[in-house]
GROMACS .gro file of C-alpha atoms in nm:
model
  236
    1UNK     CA    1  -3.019 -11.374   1.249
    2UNK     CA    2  -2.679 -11.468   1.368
    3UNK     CA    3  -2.510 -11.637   1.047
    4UNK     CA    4  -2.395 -11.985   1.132
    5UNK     CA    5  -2.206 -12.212   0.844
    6UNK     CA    6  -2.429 -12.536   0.996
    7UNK     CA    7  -2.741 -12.369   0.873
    8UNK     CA    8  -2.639 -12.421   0.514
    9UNK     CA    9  -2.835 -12.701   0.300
   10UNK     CA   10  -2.805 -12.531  -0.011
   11UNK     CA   11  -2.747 -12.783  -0.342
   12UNK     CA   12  -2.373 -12.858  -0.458
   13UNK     CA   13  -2.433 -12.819  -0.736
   14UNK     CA   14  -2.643 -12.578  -0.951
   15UNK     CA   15  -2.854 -12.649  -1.248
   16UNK     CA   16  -3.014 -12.331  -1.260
   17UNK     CA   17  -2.897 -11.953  -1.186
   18UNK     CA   18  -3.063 -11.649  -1.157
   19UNK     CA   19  -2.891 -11.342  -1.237
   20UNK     CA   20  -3.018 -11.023  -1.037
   21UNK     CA   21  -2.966 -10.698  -1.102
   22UNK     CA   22  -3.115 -10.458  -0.886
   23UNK     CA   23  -3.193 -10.047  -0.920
   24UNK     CA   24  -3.213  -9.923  -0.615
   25UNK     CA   25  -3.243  -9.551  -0.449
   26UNK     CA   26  -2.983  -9.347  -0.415
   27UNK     CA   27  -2.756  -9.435  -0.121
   28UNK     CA   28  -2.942  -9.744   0.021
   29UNK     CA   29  -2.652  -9.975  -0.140
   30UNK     CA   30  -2.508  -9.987   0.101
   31UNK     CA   31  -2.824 -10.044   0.352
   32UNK     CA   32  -2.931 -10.318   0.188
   33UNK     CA   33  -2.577 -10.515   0.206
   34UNK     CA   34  -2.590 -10.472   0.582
   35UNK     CA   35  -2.914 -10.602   0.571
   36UNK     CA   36  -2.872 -10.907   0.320
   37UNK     CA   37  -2.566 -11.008   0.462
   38UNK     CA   38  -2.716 -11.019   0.823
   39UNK     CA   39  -2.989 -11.163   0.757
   40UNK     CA   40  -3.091 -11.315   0.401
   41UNK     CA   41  -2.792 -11.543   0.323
   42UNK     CA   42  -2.859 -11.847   0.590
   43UNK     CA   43  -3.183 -11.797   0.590
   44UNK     CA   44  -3.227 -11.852   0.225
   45UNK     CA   45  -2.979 -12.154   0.212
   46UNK     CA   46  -3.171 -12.333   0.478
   47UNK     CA   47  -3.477 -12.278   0.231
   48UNK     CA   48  -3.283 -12.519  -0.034
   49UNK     CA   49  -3.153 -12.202  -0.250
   50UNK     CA   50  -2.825 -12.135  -0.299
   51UNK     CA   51  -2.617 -11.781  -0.261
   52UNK     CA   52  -2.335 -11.773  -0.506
   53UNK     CA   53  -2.236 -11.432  -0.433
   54UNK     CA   54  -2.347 -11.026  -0.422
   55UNK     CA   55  -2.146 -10.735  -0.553
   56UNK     CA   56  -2.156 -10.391  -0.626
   57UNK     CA   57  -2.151 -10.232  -0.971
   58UNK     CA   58  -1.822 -10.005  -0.960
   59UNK     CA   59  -2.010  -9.845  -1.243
   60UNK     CA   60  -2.349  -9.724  -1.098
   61UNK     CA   61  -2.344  -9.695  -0.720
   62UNK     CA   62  -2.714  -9.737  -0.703
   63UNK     CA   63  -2.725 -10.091  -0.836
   64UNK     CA   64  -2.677 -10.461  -0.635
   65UNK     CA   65  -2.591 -10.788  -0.820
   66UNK     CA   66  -2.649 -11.111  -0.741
   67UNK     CA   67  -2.660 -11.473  -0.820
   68UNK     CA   68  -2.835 -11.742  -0.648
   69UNK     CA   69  -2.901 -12.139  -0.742
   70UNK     CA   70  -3.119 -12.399  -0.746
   71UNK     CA   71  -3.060 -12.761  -0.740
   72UNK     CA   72  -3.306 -12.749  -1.077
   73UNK     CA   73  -3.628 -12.623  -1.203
   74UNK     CA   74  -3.848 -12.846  -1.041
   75UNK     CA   75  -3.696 -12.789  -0.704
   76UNK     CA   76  -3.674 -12.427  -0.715
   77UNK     CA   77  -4.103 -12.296  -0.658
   78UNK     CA   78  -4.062 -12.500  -0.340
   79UNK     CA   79  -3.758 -12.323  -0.180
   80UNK     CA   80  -3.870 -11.944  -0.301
   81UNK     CA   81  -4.193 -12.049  -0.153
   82UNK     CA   82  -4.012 -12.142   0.147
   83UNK     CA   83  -3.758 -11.845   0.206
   84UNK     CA   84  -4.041 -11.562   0.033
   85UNK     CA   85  -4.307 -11.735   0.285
   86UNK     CA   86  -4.092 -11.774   0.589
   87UNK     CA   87  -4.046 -11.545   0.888
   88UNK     CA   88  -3.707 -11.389   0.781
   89UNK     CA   89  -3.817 -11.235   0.501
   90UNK     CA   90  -4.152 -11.175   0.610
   91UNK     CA   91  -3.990 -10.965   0.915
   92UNK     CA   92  -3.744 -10.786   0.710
   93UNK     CA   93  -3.922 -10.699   0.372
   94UNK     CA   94  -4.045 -10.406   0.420
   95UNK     CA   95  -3.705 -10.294   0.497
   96UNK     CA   96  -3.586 -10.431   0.202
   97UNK     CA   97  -3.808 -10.330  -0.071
   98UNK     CA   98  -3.776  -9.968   0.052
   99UNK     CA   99  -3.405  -9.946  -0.075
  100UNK     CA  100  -3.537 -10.042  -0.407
  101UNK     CA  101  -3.663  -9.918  -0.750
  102UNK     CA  102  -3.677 -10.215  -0.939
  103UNK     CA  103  -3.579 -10.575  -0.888
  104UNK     CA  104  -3.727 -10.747  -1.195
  105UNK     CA  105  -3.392 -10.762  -1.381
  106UNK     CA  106  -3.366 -11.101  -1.349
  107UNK     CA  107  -3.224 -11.358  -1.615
  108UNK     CA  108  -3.270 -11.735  -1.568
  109UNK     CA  109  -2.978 -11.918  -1.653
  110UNK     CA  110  -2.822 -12.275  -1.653
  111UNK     CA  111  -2.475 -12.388  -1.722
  112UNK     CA  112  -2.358 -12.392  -2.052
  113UNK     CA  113  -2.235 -12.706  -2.063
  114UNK     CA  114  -2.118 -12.937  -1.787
  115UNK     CA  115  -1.901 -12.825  -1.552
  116UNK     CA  116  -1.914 -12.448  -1.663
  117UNK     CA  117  -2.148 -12.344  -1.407
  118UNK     CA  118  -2.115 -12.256  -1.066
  119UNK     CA  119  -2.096 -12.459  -0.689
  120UNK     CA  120  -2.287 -12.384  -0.401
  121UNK     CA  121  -2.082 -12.223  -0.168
  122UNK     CA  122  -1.809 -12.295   0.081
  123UNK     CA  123  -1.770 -12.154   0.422
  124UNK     CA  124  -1.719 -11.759   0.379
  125UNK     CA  125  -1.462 -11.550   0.445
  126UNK     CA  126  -1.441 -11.142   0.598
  127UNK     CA  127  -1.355 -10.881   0.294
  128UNK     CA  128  -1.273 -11.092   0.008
  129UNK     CA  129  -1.049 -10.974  -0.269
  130UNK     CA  130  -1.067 -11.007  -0.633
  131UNK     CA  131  -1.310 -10.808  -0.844
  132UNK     CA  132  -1.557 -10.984  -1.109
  133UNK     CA  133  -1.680 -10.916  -1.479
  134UNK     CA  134  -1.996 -11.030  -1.595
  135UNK     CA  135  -2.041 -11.023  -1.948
  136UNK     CA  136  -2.399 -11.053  -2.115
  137UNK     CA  137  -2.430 -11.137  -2.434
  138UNK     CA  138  -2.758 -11.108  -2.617
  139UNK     CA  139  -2.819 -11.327  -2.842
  140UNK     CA  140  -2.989 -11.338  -3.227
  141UNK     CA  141  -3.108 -11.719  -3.128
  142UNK     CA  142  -3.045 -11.922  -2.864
  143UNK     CA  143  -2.690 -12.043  -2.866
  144UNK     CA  144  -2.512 -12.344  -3.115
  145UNK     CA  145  -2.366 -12.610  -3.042
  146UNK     CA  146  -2.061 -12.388  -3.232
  147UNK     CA  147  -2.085 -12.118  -3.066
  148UNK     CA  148  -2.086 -12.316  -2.693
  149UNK     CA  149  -1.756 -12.476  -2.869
  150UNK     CA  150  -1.565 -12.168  -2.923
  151UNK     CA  151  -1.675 -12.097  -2.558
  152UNK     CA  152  -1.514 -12.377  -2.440
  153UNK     CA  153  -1.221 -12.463  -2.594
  154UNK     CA  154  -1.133 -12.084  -2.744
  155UNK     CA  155  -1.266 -11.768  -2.510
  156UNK     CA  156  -1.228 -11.993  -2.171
  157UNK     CA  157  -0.879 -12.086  -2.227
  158UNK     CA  158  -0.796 -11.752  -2.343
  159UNK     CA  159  -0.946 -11.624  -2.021
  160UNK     CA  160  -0.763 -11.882  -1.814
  161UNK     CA  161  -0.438 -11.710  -1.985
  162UNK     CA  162  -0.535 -11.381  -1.865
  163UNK     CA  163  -0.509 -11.465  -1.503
  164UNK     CA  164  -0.898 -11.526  -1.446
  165UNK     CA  165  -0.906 -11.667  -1.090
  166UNK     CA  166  -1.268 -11.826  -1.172
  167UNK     CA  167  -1.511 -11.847  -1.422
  168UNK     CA  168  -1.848 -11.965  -1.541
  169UNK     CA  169  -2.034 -11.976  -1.830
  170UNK     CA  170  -2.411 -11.977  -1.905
  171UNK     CA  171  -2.690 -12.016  -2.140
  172UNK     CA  172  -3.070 -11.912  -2.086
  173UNK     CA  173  -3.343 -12.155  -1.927
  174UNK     CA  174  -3.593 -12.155  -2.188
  175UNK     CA  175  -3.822 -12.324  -1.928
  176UNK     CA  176  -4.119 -12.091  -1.845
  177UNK     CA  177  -4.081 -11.906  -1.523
  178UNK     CA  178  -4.206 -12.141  -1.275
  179UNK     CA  179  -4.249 -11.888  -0.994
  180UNK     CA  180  -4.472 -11.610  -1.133
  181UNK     CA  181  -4.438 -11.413  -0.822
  182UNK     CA  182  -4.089 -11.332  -0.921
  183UNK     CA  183  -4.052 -11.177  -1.274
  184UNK     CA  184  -3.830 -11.300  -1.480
  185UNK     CA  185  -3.664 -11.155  -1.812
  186UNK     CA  186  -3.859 -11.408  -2.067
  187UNK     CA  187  -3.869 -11.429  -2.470
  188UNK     CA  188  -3.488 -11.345  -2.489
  189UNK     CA  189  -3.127 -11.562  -2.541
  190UNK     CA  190  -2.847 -11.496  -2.405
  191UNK     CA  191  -2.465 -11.600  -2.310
  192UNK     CA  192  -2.355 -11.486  -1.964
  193UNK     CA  193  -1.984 -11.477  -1.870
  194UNK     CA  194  -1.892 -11.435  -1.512
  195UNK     CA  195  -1.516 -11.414  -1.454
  196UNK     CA  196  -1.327 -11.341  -1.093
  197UNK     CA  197  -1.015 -11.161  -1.115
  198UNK     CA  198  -0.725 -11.129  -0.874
  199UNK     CA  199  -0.813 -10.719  -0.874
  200UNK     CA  200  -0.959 -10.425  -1.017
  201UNK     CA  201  -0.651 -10.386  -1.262
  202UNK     CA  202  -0.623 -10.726  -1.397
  203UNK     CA  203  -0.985 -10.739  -1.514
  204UNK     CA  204  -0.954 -10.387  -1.703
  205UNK     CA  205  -0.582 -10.521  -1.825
  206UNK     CA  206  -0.782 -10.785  -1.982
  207UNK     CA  207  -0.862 -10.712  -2.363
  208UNK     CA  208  -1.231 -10.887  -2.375
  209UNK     CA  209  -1.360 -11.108  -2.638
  210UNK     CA  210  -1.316 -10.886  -2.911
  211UNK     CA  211  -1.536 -10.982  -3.253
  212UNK     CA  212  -1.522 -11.325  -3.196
  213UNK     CA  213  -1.869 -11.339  -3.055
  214UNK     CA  214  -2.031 -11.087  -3.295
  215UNK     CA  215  -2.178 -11.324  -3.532
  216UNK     CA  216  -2.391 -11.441  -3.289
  217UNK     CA  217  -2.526 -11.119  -3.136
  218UNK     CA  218  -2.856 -10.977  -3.137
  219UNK     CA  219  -2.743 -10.623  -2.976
  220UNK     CA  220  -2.340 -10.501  -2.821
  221UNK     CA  221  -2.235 -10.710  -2.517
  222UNK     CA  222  -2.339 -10.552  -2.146
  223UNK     CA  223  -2.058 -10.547  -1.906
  224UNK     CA  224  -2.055 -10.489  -1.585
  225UNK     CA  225  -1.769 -10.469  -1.330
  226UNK     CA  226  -1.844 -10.589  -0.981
  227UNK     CA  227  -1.721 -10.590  -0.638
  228UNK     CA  228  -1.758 -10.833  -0.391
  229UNK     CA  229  -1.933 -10.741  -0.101
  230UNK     CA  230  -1.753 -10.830   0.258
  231UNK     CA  231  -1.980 -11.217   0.248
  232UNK     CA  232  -1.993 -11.288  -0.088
  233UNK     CA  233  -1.929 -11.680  -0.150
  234UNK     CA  234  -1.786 -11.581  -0.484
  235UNK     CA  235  -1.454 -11.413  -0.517
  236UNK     CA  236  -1.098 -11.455  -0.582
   0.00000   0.00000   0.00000
């Protein structure tokens, strides 16, 4: 599939992100970038869905991130359906699920409050710069109006400060998995972070959020440091 910016119809805006974290075999990282790139971003945006950017863990070369949104619960069994039922994937799955161990690390997410979550995407560019931390934060229950307002009006301004290009913040969707062909992480609360920085040594400049969060936590905050990949939508 030739990617053409004309075959996008993804939402503007997202109500609902999943976060997916892939294990796959060694050295087929790179494989399956080639192949997503090519041929699963416009093909799943003219399905409804939204591709908000892929990366690379710079700390485990055999794992792929990504995020990708839906317009909103309801709306989102009808475009999987589409894109997991359609010809593109059908022709290319195969391929696909052979570069992988396990793709069932998947948290459902929606913005924290509004305006913290994330766009669909504009036109992309070749090799984007910037690298991005995504912070997970499990949670003992799901998050307080208290702890969304040190989010907000502490740890996001502090971030802002630190020279984050971009950020976005989010919360679980404690509605049930409404696509049971696609696990989902389920039973669990968290408070996702996902911050773009202008490079590699600005993010690891950055000091983090420190104890401010640790009355809240249910287990120590997973972070992961991610590149984008050469068509990632997100990045600085």
């Amino acid at each position: 599939m030739t990617p053409t910016a004309s075959s996008v119809t993804a939402p503007p805006d997202c109500a609902v992100v999943e976060l997916r974290r892939y294990t796959l075999h060694p050295g087929q990282r790179d494989r399956l970038i080639g192949l997503f790139e090519r041929e699963f971003i416009e093909s799943q945006e003219a399905a409804g869905l939204a591709v908000l950017g892929q990366f690379c863990d710079l700390d485990d070369a055999d794992r792929f991130v990504w995020l990708r949104g839906f317009a909103d619960m309801a709306s989102r069994p009808a475009s999987l359906g589409a894109f997991y039922g359609g010809p593109v994937w059908q022709a290319h799955r195969d391929a696909a699920n052979a570069t992988m161990i396990d793709s069932d690390d998947v948290l459902l997410l929606r913005p924290a409050w509004p305006g913290a979550g994330l766009a669909a995407p504009a036109p992309r560019v070749a090799a984007p710069a910037g690298t991005c931390a995504v912070h997970v934060h499990p949670l003992a229950a799901p998050a307080s109006d208290d702890l969304l307002a040190l989010c907000r009006h502490t740890l996001a301004p502090q971030l802002a400060s630190a020279g984050v290009r971009q950020q976005a913040w989010f919360v679980t969707e404690a509605t049930p998995n409404n696509f049971p062909a696609l696990p989902v992480r389920e039973g669990e609360s968290v408070l996702v972070c996902v911050a773009i920085f202008a490079d590699l040594a600005a993010l690891d400049a950055w000091a983090g959020f420190g104890p401010a969060l640790a009355p809240w936590l249910a287990r120590p905050t997973q972070q992961l440091r991610l590149l984008p990949t050469p068509r990632s939508a997100l990045h600085a």
